[in-house]
mmCIF file of C-alpha atoms and ligand atoms in Angstrom:
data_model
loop_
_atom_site.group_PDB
_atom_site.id
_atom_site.type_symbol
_atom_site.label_atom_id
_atom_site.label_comp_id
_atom_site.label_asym_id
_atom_site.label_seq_id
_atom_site.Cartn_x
_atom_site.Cartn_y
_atom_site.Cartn_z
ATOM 1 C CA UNK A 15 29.394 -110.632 -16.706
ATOM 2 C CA UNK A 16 29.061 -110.435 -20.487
ATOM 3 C CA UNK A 17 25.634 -112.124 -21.270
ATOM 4 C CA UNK A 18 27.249 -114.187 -24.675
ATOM 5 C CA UNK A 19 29.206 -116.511 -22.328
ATOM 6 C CA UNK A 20 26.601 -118.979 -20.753
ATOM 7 C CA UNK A 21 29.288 -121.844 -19.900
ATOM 8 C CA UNK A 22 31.631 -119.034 -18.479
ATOM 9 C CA UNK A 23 28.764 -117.530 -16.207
ATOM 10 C CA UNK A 24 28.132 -121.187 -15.198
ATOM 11 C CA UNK A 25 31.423 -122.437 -14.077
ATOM 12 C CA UNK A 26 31.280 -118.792 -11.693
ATOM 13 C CA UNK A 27 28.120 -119.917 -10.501
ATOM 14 C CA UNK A 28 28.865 -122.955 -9.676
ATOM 15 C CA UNK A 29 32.331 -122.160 -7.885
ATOM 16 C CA UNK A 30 30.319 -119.181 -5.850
ATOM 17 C CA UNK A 31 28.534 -121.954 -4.318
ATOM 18 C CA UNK A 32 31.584 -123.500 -2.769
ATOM 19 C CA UNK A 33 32.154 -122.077 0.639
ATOM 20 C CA UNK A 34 35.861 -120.581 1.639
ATOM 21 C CA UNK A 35 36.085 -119.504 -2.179
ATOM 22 C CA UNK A 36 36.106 -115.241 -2.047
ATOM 23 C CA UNK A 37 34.174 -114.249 -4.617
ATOM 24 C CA UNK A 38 37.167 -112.316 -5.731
ATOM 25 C CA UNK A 39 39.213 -115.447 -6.014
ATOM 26 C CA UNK A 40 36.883 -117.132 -7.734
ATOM 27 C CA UNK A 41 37.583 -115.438 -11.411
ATOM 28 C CA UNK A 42 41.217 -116.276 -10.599
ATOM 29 C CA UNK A 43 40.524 -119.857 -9.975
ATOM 30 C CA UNK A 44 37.940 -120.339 -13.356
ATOM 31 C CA UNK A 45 41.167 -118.627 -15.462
ATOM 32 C CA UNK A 46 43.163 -121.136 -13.924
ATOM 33 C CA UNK A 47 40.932 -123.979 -15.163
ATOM 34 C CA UNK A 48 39.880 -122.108 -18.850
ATOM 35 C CA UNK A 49 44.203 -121.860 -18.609
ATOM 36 C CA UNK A 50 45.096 -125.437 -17.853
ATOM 37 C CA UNK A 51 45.186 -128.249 -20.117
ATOM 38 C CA UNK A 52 42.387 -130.763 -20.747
ATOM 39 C CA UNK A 53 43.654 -133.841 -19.513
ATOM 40 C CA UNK A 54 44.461 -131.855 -15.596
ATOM 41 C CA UNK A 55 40.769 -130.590 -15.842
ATOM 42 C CA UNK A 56 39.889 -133.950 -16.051
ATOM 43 C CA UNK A 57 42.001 -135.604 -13.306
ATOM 44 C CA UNK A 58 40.897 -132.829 -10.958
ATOM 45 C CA UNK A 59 37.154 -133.831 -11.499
ATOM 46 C CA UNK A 60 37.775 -137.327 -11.490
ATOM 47 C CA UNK A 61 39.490 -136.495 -8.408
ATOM 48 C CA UNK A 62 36.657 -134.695 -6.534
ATOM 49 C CA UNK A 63 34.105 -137.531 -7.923
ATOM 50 C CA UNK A 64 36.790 -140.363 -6.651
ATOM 51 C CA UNK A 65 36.655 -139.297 -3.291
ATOM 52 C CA UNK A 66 33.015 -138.159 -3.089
ATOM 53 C CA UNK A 67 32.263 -141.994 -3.883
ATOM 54 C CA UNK A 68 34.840 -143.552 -1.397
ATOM 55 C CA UNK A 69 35.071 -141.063 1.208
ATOM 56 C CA UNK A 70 33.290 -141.163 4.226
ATOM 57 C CA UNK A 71 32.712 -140.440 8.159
ATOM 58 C CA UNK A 72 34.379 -143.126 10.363
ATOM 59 C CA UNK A 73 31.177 -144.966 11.954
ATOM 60 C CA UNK A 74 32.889 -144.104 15.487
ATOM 61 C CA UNK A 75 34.612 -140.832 15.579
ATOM 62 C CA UNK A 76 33.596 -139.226 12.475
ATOM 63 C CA UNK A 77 37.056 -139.115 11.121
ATOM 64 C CA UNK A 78 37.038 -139.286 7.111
ATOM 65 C CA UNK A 79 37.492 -143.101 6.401
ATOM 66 C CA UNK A 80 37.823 -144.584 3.319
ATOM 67 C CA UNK A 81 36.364 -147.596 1.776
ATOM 68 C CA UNK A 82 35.645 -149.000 5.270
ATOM 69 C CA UNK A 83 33.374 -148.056 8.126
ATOM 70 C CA UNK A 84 36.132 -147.121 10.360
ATOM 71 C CA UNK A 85 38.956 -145.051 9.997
ATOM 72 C CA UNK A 86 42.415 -145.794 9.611
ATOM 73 C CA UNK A 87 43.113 -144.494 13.210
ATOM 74 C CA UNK A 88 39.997 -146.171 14.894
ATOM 75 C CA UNK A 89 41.247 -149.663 13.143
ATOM 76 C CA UNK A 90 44.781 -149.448 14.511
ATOM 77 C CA UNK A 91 45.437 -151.641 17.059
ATOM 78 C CA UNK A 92 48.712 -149.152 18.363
ATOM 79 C CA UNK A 93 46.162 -146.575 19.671
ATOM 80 C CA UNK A 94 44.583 -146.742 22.858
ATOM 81 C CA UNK A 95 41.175 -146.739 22.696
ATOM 82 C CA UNK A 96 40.359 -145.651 26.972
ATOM 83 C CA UNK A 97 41.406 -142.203 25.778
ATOM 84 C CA UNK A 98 39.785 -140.001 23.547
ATOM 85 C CA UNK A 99 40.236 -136.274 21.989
ATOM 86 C CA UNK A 100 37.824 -134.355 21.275
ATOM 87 C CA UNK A 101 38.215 -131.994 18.367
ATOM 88 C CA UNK A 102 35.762 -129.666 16.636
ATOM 89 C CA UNK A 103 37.092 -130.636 12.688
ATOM 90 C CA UNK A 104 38.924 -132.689 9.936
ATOM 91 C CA UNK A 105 41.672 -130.201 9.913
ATOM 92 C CA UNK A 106 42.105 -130.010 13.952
ATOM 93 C CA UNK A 107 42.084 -133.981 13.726
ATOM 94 C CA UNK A 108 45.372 -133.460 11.196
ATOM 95 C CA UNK A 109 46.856 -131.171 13.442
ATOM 96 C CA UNK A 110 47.155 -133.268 17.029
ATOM 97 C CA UNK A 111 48.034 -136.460 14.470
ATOM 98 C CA UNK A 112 51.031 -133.978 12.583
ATOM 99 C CA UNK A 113 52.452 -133.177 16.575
ATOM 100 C CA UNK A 114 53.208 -137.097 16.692
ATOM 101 C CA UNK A 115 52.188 -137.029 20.364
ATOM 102 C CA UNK A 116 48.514 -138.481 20.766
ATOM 103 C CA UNK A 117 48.157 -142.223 20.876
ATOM 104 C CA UNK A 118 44.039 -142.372 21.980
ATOM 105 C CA UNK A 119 41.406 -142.420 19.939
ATOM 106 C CA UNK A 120 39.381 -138.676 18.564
ATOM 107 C CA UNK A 121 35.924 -137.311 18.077
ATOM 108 C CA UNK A 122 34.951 -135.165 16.144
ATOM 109 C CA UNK A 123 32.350 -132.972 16.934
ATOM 110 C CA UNK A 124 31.326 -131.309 13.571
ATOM 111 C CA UNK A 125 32.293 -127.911 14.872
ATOM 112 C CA UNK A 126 31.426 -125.933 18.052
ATOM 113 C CA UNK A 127 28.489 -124.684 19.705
ATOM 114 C CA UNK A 128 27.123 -121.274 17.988
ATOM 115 C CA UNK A 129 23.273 -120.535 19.168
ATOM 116 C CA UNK A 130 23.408 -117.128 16.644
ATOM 117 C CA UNK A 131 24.282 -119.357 13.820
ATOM 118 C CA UNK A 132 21.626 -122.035 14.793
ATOM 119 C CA UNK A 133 24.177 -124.835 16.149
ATOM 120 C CA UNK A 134 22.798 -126.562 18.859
ATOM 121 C CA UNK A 135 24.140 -129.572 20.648
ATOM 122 C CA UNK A 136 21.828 -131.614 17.885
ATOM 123 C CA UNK A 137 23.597 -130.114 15.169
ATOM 124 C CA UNK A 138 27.022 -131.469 16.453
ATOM 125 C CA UNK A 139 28.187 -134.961 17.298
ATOM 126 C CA UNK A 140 27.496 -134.524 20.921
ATOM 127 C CA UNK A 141 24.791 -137.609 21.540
ATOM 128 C CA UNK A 142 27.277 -139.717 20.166
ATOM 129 C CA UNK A 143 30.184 -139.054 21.831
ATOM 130 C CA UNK A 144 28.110 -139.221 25.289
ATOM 131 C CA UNK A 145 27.251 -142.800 23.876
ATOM 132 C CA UNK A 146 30.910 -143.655 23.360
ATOM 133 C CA UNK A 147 31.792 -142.143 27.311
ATOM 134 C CA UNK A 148 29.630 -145.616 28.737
ATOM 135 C CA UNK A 149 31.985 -147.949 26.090
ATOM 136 C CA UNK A 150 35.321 -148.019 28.569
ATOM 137 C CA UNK A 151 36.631 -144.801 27.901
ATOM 138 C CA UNK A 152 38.992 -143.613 31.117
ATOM 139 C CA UNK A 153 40.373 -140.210 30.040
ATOM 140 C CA UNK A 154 38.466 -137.753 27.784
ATOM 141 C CA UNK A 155 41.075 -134.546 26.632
ATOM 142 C CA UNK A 156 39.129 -131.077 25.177
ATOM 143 C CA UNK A 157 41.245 -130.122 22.046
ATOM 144 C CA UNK A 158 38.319 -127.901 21.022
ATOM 145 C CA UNK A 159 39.824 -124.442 19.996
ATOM 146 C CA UNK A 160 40.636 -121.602 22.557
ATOM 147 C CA UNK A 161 37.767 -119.449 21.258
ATOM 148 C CA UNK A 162 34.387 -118.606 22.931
ATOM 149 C CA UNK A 163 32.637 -121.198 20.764
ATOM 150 C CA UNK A 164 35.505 -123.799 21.475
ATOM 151 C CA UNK A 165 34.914 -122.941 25.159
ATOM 152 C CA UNK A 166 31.778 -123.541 25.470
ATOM 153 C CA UNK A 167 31.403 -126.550 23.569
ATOM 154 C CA UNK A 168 33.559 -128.220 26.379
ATOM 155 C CA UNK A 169 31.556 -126.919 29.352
ATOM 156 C CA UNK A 170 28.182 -128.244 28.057
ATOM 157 C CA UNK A 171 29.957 -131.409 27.492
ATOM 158 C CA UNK A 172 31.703 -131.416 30.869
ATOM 159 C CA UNK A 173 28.632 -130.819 32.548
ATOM 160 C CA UNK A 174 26.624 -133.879 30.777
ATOM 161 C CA UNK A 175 29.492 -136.131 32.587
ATOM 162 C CA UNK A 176 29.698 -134.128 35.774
ATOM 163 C CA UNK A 177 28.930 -137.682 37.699
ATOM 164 C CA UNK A 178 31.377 -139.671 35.325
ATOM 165 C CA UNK A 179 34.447 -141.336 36.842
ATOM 166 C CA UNK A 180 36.157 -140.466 33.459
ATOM 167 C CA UNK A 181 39.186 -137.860 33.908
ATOM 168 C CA UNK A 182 38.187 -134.749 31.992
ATOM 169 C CA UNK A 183 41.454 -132.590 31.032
ATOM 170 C CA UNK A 184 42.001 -129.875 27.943
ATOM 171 C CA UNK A 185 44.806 -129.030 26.087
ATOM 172 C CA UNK A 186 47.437 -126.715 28.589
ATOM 173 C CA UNK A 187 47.692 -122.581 27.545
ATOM 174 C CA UNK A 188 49.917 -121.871 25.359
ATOM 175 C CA UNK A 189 47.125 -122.355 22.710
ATOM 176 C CA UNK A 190 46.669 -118.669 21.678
ATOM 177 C CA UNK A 191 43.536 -117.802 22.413
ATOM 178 C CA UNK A 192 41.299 -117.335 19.548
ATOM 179 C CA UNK A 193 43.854 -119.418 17.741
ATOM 180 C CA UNK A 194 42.842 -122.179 15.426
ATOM 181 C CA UNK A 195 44.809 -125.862 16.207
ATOM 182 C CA UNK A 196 45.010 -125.855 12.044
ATOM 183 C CA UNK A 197 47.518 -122.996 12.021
ATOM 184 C CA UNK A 198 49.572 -124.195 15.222
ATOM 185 C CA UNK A 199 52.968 -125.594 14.871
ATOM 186 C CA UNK A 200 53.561 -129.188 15.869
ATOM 187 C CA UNK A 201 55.431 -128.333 18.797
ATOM 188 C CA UNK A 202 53.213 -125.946 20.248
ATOM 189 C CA UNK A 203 50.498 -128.285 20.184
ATOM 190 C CA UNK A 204 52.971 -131.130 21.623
ATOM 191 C CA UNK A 205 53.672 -129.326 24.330
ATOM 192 C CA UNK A 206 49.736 -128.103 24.873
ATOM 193 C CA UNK A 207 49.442 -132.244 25.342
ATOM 194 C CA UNK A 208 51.817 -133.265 27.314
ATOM 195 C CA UNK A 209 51.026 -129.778 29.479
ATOM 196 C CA UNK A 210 46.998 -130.779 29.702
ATOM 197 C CA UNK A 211 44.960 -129.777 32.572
ATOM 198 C CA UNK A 212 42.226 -130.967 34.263
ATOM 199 C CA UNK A 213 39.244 -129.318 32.844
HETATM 200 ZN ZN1 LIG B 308 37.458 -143.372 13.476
#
């Protein structure tokens, strides 16, 4: 890049830090900003420093939460709190909630087991949701996604609660395998609940 335009080259550099941004996309998203008007630059960093300050994990299932220690869905006294999901992200959270269908609780892990990228069961929520098995909890449903990873996430967890009276089910096929529960459509992943197996 041309040497003469030091806040250019550090808006780049800065933006090629942010993962899921391809580096190709990235000189399409800083034309967007140097494009945009002044006052929408400034609402979109208020924005990001907004929800940096008031955003954070749910004490219990590591939901995002807001301005309280537990989440919106961990607070509500409609859901039933002997039942919980457990799903690898944020966005898998958003999907099961979208289908309408799930009235327990969640956990999310953090992502999935992944030895060749250095995730170990320390590096995911795993302790914690063990800790939250002993609290009451009757019926525990896998919603981690149908790839190897997703897989075997579930087994190591099954197998920590192999004596536990609690029912152990996962979401039915019909989950493409490999799939992500982000991209699935609400009725697919309806029907993957109502259709759950025991695990
Ligand atoms: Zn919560």
């Amino acid at each position: 890049m041309q040497a003469q335009l030091p806040a250019l080259q550090k808006l780049v550099r800065q933006l090629q830090r942010v993962p899921y941004l391809a580096s190709k996309n990235v000189y399409k998203v800083v034309a967007h900003f140097l494009n945009s008007d002044m006052k929408s630059v400034e609402q979109l960093c208020q924005a990001i420093l907004e929800a940096k300050q008031s955003v954070k994990p749910c004490v219990r299932c590591y939901n995002w939460s807001e301005d309280a220690d537990l989440c919106t869905i961990c607070l509500s006294p409609r859901r039933d709190e002997k039942v919980i999901c457990v799903v690898e992200t944020w966005h898998d959270l958003l999907a099961i909630e979208k289908s309408g269908e799930f009235k327990g609780l969640y956990h999310v892990l953090g992502g999935s087991l992944c030895p060749l990228e250095g995730v170990g069961p320390d590096q995911l929520r795993i302790g914690e949701l063990l800790v939250r098995l002993t609290e009451g909890v009757s019926e525990l449903i896998f919603a981690t996604n149908p790839t190897p990873e997703g897989e075997a996430t579930a087994s190591y967890i099954a197998s920590k609660i192999q004596s536990s009276p609690i029912s152990i089910s996962k979401l039915a096929s019909g989950v493409p395998i490999g799939s992500s529960l982000e991209y699935m459509d609400r009725v697919t992943i309806c029907k993957a609940l109502l259709g759950r197996r025991p695990f």
